[in-house]
mmCIF file of C-alpha atoms in Angstrom:
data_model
loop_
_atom_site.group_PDB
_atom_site.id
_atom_site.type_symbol
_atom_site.label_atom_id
_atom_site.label_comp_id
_atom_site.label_asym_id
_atom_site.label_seq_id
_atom_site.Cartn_x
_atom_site.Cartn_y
_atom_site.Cartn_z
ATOM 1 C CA UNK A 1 139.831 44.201 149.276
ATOM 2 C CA UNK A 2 138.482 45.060 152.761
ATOM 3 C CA UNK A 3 137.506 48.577 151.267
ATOM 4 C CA UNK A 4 135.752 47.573 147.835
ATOM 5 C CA UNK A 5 132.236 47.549 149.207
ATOM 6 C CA UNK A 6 133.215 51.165 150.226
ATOM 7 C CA UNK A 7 133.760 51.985 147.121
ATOM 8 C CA UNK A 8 131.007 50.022 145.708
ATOM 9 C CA UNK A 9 128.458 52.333 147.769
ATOM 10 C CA UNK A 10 130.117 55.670 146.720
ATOM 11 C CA UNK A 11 130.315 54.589 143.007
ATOM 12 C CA UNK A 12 126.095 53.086 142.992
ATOM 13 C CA UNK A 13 125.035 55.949 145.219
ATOM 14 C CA UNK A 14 124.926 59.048 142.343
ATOM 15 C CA UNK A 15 123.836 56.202 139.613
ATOM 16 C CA UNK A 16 120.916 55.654 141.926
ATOM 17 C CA UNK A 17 119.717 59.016 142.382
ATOM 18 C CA UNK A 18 120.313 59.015 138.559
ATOM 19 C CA UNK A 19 117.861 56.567 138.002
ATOM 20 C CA UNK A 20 115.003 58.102 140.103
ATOM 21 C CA UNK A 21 115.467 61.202 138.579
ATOM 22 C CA UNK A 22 115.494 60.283 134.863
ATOM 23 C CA UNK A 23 112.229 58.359 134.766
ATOM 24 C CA UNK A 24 110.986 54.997 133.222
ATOM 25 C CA UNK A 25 112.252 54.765 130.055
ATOM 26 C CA UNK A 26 116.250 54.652 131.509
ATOM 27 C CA UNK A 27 115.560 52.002 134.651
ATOM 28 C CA UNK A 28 116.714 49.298 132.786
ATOM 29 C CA UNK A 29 119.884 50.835 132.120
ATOM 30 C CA UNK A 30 120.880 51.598 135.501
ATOM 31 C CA UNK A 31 119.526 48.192 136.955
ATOM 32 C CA UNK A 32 121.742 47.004 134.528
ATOM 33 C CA UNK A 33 124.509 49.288 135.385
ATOM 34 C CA UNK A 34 123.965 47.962 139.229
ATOM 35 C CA UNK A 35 123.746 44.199 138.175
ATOM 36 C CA UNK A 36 127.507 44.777 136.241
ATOM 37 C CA UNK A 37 129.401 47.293 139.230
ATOM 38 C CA UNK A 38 127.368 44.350 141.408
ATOM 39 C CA UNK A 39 129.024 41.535 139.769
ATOM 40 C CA UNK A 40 132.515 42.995 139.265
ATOM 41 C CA UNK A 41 131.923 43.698 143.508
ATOM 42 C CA UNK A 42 130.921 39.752 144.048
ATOM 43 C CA UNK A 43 133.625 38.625 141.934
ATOM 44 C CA UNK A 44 135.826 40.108 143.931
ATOM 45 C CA UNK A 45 135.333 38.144 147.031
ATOM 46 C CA UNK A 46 134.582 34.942 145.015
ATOM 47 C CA UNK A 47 137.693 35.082 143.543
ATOM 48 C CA UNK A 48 139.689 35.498 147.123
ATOM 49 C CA UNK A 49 137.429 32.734 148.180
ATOM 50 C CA UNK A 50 138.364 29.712 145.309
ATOM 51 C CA UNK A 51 142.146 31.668 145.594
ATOM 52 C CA UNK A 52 142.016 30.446 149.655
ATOM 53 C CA UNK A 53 140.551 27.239 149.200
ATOM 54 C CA UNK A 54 143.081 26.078 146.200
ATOM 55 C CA UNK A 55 146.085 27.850 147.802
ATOM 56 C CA UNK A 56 146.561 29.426 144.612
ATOM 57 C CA UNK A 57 149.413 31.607 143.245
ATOM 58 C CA UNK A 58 148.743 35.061 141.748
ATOM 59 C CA UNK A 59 149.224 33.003 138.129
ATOM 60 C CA UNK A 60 146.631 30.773 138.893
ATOM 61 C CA UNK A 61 144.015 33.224 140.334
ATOM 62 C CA UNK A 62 144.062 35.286 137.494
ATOM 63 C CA UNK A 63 144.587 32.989 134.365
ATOM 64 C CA UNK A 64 142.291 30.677 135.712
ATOM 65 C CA UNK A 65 140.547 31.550 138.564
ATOM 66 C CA UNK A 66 138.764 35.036 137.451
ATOM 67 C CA UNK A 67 138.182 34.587 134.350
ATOM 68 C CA UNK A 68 135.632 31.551 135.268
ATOM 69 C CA UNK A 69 134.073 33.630 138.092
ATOM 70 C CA UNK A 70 134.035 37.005 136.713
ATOM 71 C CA UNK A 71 132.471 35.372 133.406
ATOM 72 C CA UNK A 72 129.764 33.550 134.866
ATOM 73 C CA UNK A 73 129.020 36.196 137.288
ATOM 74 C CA UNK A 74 128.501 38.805 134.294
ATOM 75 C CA UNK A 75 126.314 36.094 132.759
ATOM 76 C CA UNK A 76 123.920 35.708 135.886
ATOM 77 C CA UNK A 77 121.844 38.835 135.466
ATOM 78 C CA UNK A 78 121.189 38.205 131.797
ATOM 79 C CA UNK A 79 120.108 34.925 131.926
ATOM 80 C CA UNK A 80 117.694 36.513 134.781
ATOM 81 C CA UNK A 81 116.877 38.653 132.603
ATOM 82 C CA UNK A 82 115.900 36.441 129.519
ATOM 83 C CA UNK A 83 114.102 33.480 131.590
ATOM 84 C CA UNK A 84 111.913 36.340 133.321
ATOM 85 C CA UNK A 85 111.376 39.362 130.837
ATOM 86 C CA UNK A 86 111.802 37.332 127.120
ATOM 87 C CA UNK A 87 113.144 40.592 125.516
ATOM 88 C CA UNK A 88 113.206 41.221 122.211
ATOM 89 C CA UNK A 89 116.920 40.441 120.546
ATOM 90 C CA UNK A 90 118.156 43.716 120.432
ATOM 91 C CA UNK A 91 117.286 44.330 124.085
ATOM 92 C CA UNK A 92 119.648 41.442 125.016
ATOM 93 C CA UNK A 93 122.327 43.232 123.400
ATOM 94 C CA UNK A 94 122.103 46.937 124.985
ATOM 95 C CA UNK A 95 121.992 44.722 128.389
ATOM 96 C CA UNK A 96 124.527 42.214 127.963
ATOM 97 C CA UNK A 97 126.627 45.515 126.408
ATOM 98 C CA UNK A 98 125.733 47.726 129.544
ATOM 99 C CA UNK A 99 126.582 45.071 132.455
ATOM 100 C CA UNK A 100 130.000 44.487 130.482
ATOM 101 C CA UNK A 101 130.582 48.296 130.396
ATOM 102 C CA UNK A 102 129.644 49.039 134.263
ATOM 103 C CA UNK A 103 131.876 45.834 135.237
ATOM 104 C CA UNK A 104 135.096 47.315 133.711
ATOM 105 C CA UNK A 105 134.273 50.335 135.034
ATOM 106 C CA UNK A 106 134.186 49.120 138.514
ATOM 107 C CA UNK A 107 136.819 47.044 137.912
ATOM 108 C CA UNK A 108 139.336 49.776 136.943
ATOM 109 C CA UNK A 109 137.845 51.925 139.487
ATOM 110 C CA UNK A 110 138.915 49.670 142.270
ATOM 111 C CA UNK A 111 142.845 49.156 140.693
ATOM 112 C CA UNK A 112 142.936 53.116 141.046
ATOM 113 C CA UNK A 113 142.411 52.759 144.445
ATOM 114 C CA UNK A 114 144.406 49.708 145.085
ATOM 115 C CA UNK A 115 146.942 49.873 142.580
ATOM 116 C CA UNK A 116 147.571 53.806 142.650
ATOM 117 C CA UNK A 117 147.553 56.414 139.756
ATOM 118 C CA UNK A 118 151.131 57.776 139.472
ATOM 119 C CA UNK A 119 151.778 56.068 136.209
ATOM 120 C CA UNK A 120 149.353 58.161 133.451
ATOM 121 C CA UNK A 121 150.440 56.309 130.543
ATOM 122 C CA UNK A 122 149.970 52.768 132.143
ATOM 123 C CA UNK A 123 146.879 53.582 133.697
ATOM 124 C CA UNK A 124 145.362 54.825 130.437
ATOM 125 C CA UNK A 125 146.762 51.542 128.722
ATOM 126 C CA UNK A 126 145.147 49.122 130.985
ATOM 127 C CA UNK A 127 141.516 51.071 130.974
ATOM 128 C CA UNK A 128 141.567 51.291 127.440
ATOM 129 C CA UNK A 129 142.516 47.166 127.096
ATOM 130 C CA UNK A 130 140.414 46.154 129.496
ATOM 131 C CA UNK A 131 137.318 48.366 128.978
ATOM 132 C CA UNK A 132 137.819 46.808 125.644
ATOM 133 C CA UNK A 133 138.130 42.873 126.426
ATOM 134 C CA UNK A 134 135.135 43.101 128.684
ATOM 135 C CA UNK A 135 132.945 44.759 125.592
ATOM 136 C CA UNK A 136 134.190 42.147 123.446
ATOM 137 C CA UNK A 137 133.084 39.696 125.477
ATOM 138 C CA UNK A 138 129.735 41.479 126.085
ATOM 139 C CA UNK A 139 129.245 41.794 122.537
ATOM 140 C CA UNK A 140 129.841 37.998 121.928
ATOM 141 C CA UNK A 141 127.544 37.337 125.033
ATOM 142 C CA UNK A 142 124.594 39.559 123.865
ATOM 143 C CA UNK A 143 124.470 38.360 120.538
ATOM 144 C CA UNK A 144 124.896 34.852 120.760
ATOM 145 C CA UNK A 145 122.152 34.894 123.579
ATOM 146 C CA UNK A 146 120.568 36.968 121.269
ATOM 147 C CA UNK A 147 120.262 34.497 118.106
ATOM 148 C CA UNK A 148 120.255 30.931 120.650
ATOM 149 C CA UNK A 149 117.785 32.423 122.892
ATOM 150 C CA UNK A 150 115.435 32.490 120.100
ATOM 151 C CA UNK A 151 115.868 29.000 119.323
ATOM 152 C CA UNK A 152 114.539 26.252 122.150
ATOM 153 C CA UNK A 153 116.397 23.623 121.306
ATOM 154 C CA UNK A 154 120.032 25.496 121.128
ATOM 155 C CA UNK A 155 119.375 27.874 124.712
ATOM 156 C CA UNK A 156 121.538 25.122 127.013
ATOM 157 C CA UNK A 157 124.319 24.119 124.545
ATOM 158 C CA UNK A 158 124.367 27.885 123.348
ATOM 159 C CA UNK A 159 124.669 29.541 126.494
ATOM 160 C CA UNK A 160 127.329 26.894 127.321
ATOM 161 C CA UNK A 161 129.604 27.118 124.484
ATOM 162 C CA UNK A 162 129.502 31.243 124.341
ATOM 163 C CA UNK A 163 130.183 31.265 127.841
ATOM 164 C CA UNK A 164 132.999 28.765 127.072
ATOM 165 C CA UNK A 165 134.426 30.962 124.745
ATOM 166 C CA UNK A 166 134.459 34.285 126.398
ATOM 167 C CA UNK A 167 136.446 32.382 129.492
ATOM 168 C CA UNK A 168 138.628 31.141 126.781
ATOM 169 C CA UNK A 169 139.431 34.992 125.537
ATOM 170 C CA UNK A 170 138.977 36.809 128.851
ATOM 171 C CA UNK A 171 141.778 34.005 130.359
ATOM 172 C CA UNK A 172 144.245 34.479 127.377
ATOM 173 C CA UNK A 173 144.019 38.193 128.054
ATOM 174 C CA UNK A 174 144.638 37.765 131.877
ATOM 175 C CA UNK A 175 147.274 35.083 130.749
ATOM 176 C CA UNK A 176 149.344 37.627 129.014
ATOM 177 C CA UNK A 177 148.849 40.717 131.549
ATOM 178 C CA UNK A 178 150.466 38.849 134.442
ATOM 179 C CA UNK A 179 153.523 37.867 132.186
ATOM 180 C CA UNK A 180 154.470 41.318 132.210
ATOM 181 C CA UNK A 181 156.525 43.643 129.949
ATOM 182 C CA UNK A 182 155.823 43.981 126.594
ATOM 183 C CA UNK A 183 153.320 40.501 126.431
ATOM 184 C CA UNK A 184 151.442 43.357 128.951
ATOM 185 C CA UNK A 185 151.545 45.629 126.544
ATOM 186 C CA UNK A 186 150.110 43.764 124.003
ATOM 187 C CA UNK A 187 146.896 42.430 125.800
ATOM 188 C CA UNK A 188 146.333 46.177 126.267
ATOM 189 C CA UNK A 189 146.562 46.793 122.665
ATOM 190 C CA UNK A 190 144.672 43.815 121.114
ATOM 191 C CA UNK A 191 141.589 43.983 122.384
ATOM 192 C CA UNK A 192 141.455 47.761 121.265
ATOM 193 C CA UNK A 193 142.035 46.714 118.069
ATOM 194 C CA UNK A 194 140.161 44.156 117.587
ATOM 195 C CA UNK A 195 137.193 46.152 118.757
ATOM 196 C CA UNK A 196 138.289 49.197 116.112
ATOM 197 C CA UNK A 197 138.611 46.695 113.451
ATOM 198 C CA UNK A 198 135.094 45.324 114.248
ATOM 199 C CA UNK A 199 133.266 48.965 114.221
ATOM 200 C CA UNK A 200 134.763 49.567 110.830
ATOM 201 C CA UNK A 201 134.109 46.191 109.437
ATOM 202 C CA UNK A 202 130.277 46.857 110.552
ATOM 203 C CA UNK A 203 130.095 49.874 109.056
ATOM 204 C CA UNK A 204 131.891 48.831 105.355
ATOM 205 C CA UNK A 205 128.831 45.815 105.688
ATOM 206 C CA UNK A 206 126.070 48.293 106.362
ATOM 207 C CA UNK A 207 127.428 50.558 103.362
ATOM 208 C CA UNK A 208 127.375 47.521 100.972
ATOM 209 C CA UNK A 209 123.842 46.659 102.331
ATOM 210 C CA UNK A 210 122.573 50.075 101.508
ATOM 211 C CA UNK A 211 123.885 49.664 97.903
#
């Protein structure tokens, strides 16, 4: 932990040259990119913060602690981003999508340098399942913001009850990684599936739709 604004700086530093160099059209990407590395990095100490104050075992941090904070922190910049900018539907998507992405990727950044990289097969397990959970939860994010931001009198209770749920998932998912062994194994995998399984079932609707 005392290093992870360290490696916050290295990891924003090419993403911001990026962004000067590759004009208009991609700033909100990167911004976006920044808002979900910037997240993951406040997360971080928010989590060791509620951890201290509660005395709370490594269980109870991650079941119950994290997924709360690192939820609602993800959250922040988009609902910045709706109350100021009002962007069109499909705009709340690519952003909700983009700060999940960067988060995970900051987020498994920081376990390689924590947690060491000796173990290939482990390390390409947990990317893949969590790179996964956090998209899934993106993708509920951006388009239930996207359909109950267009209604006024279902923003609140909407915003509420998808953040509810993605806490829900993300904790079940935390629930089984810290059990260990093959329950490990398994939050890896289901996520990954369950996004596969969504792609294709998208695609078999789209086909009918064309029909």
């Amino acid at each position: 932990m005392t290093y992870i604004e360290n490696i916050f700086v290295c990891v924003v530093s090419p993403l911001l040259i990026a962004m000067l160099c590759m004009g208009k059209e991609r700033v909100r990407f990167f911004l976006f990119c920044l808002a979900g590395m910037g997240a993951c990095l406040l997360s971080a100490y928010i989590n060791s913060f509620f951890s201290a104050i509660y005395q709370a075992g490594n269980l109870t941090a991650t079941a119950e602690i994290a997924p709360v904070v690192e939820e609602v922190m993800k959250l922040l910049p988009l609902l910045f981003y709706l109350t100021v900018f009002e962007p069109k539907p499909e705009r709340i998507q690519s952003a909700a999508f983009t700060v999940a992405i960067a988060f995970a990727t900051f987020e498994n950044v920081c376990y390689l340098v924590h947690g060491g990289a000796d173990d290939f097969t482990f390390i390409t397990f947990r990317g893949l399942g969590t790179g996964a959970m956090h998209v899934i939860c993106g993708a509920m994010i951006g388009r239930g913001l996207a359909y109950a931001w267009g209604q006024s009198w279902l923003k609140a209770a909407g915003t509420c009850g998808l953040l509810g749920a993605v806490i829900t998932l993300h904790a079940s998912y935390n629930l089984l990684v810290a059990r260990g062994g093959a329950a490990e194994y398994v939050a890896y995998a289901l996520p990954v599936a369950v996004m596969l399984a969504g792609r294709l079932l998208g695609r078999m609707i789209a086909r009918r739709m064309k029909k």
